[in-house]
Coordinates of C-alpha atoms in Angstrom, one line a residue:
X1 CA -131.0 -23.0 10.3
X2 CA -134.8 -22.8 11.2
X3 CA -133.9 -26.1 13.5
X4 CA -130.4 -26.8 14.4
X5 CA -131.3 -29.2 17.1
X6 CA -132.8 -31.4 13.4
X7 CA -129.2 -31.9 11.8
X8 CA -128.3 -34.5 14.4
X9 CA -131.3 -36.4 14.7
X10 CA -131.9 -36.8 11.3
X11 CA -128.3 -37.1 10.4
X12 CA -127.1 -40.0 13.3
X13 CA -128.3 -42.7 11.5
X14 CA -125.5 -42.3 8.9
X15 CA -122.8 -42.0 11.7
X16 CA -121.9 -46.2 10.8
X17 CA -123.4 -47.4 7.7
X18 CA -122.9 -51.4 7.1
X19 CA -122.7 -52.3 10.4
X20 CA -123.0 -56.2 10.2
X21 CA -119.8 -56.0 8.0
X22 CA -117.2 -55.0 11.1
X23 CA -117.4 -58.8 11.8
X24 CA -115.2 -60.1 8.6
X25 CA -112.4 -57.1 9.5
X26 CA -108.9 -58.7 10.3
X27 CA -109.0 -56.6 13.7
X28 CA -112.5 -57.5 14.5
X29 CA -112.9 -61.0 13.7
X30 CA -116.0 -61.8 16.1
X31 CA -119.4 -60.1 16.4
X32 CA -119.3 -59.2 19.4
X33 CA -116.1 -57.3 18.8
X34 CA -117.5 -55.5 16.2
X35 CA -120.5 -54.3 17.6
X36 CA -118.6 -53.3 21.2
X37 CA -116.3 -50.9 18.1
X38 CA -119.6 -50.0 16.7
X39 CA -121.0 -48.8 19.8
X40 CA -118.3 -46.8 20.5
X41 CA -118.4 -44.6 17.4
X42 CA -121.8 -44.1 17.6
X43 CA -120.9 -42.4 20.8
X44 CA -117.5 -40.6 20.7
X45 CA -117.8 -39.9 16.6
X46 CA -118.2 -35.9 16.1
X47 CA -121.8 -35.1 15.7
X48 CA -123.1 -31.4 16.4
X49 CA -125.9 -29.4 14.5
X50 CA -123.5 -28.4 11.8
X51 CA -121.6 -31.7 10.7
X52 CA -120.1 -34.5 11.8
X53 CA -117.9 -37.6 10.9
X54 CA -119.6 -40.4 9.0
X55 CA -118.0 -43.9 8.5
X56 CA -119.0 -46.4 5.6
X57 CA -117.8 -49.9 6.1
X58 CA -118.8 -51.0 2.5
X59 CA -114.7 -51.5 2.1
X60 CA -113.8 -52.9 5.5
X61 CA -113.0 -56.2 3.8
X62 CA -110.3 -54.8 2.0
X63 CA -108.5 -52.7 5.0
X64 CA -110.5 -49.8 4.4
X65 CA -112.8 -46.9 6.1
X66 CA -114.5 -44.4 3.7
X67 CA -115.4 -41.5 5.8
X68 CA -117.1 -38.5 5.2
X69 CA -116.7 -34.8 7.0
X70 CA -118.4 -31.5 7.1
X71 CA -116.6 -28.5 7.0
X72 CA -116.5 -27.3 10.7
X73 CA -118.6 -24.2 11.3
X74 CA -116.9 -20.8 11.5
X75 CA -114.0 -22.1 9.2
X76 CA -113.2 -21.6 5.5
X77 CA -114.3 -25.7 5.5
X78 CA -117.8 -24.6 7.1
X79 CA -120.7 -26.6 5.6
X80 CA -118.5 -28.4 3.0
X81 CA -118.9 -32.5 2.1
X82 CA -115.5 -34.1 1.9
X83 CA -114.5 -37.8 1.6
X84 CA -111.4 -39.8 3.2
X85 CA -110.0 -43.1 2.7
X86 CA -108.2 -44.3 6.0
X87 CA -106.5 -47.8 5.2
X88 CA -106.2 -50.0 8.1
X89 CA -103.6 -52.2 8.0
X90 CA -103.9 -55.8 10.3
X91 CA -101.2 -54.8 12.7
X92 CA -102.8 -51.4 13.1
X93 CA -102.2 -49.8 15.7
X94 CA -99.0 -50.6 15.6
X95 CA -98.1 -49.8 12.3
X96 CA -99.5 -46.4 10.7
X97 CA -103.0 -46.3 8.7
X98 CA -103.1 -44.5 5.8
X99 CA -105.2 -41.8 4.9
X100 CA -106.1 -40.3 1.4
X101 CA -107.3 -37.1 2.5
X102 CA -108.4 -34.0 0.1
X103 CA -106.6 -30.7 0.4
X104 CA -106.4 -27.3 -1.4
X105 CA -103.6 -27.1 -3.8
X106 CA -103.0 -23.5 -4.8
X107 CA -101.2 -24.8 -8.1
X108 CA -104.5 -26.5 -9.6
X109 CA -106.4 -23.5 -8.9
X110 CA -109.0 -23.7 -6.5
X111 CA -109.9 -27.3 -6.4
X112 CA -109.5 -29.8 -3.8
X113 CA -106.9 -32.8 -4.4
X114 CA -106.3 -36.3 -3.0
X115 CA -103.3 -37.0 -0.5
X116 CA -101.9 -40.2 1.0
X117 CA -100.7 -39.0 4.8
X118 CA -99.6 -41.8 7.2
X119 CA -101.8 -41.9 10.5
X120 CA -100.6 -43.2 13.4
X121 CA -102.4 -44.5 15.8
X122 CA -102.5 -45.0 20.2
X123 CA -100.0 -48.0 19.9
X124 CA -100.6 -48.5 23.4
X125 CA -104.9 -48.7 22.8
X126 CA -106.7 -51.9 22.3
X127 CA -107.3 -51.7 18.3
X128 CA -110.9 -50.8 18.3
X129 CA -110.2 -48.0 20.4
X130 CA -107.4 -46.8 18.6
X131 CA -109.5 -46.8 15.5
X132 CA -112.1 -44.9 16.9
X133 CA -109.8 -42.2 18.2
X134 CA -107.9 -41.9 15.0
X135 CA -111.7 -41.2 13.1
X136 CA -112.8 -39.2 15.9
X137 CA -109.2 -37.1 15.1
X138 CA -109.8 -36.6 11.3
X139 CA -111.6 -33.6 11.5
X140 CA -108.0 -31.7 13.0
X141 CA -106.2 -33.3 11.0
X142 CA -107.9 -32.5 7.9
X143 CA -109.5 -28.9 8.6
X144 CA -107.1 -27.1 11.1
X145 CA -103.6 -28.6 10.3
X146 CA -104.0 -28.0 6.4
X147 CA -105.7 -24.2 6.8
X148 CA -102.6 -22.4 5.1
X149 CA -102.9 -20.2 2.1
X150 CA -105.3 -17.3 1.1
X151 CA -108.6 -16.9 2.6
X152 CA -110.4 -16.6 -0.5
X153 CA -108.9 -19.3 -2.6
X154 CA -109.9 -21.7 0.7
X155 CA -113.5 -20.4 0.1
X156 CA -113.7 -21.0 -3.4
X157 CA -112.1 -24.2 -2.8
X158 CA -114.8 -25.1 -0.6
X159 CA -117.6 -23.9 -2.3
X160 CA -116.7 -25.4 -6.0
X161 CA -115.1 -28.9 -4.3
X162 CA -117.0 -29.5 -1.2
X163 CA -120.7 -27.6 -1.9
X164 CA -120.9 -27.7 -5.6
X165 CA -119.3 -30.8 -7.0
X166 CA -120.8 -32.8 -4.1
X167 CA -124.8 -31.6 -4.8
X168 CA -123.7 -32.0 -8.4
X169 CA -122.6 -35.8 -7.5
X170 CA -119.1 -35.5 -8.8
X171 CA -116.3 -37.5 -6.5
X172 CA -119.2 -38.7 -4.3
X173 CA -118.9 -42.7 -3.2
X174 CA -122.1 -44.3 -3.5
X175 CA -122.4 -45.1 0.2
X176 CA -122.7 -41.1 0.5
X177 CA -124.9 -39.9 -1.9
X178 CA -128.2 -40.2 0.7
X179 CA -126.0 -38.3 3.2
X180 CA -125.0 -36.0 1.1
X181 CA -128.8 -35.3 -0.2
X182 CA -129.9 -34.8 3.6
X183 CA -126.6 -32.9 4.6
X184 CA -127.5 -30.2 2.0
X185 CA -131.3 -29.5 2.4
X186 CA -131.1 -29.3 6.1
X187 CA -128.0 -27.0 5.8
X188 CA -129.1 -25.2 2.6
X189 CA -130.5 -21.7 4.3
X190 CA -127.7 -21.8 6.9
X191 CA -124.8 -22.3 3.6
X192 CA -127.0 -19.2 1.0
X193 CA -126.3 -16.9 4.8
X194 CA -122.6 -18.1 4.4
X195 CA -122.2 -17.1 0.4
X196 CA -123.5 -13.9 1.3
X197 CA -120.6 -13.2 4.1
X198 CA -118.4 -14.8 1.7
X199 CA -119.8 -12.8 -1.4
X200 CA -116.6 -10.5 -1.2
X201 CA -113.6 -13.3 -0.8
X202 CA -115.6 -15.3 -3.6
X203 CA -118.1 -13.8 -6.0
X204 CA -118.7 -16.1 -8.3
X205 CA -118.4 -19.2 -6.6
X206 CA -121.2 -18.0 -4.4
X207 CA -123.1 -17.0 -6.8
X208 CA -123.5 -20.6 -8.2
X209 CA -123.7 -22.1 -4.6
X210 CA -126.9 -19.8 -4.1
X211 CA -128.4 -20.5 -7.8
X212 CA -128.0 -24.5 -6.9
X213 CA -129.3 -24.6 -3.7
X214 CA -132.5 -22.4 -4.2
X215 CA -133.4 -25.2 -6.5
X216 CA -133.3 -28.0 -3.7
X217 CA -135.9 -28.2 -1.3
X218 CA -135.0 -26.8 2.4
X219 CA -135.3 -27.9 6.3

């Protein structure tokens, strides 16, 4: 983009959304615990000037972590949106979290799907730093271990579930829809360069990529 060293600036303040909420979590149940967990994400959470990993806490009450992840750059997943559950459970880390992740399933076409993995995390690692390390991990575990299958049908995967649908609105939590907003417009010239290296693998699917984001204002 025109200024890469803008994505993370403008983009750290979504890193921990609802942070006053960490103090009603079974595993945090003081203040001061939850801001020491907060702090740490703000620091070891994945944040670069092409994506990172974003963390709502509007479920925390009930167990849960809604995160969102971009696509990691020079990868079939580069400059996409997608959204994870991870359920916590109250004697985490001993006992697995879940994750609902999304992944490409060849048999319904090129679309992403929703999967519930177990997670496990550092049982040895105080809980709130377990946690962290388990978010800061979901990038890996989502991107590079579920990679498999054609090239092109990851693309169009990608561009129709995790470009399209996303600036569209469809699938998006409402904790995500201003991150989503400024995740596109700053990435927008950087993701019409990628449809035109991807024109080949997935015609059509860039061709409406580069139609939608011309309409939205760039930075």
């Amino acid at each position: 983009s025109a200024n890469p060293a803008r994505y993370p600036v403008v983009m750290r303040r979504f890193l921990v959304q609802e942070v006053q909420k960490f103090q009603d979590h079974l595993l945090l149940p003081t203040s001061e615990e939850g801001m020491l967990l907060t702090s740490s994400m703000l620091s070891c959470l994945p944040l670069g000037s092409c994506g990172g990993v974003f963390v709502s806490l509007e479920a925390l009450q009930r167990g849960c972590l809604r995160v969102a992840l971009c696509g990691p750059p020079e990868t079939w997943f580069a400059n996409g949106l997608f959204f994870v559950d991870v359920w916590v459970p109250g004697s985490f880390p001993a006992s697995p979290a879940l994750m609902q992740q999304v992944l490409l399933s060849s048999d319904q076409g090129h679309h992403l799907v929703p999967r519930v993995t177990k997670v496990q995390g550092d049982s040895r690692a105080e809980p709130s730093q377990a946690l962290v390390t388990l978010l800061a991990s979901l990038p890996g575990a989502l991107f590079v271990e579920n990679s498999a299958g054609e090239a092109g049908d990851v693309m169009e995967a990608t561009l129709r579930s995790g470009i399209l649908a996303v600036i569209h609105g469809k699938g998006v939590p409402q904790e995500f829809t201003a991150l989503a907003w400024c995740h596109f417009r700053l990435r927008g010239r950087d993701i019409l360069e990628q449809c035109k290296l991807w024109a080949d693998a997935a015609p059509e699917a860039c061709r409406e990529v580069t139609a939608c984001l011309q309409g939205l204002p760039q930075q």
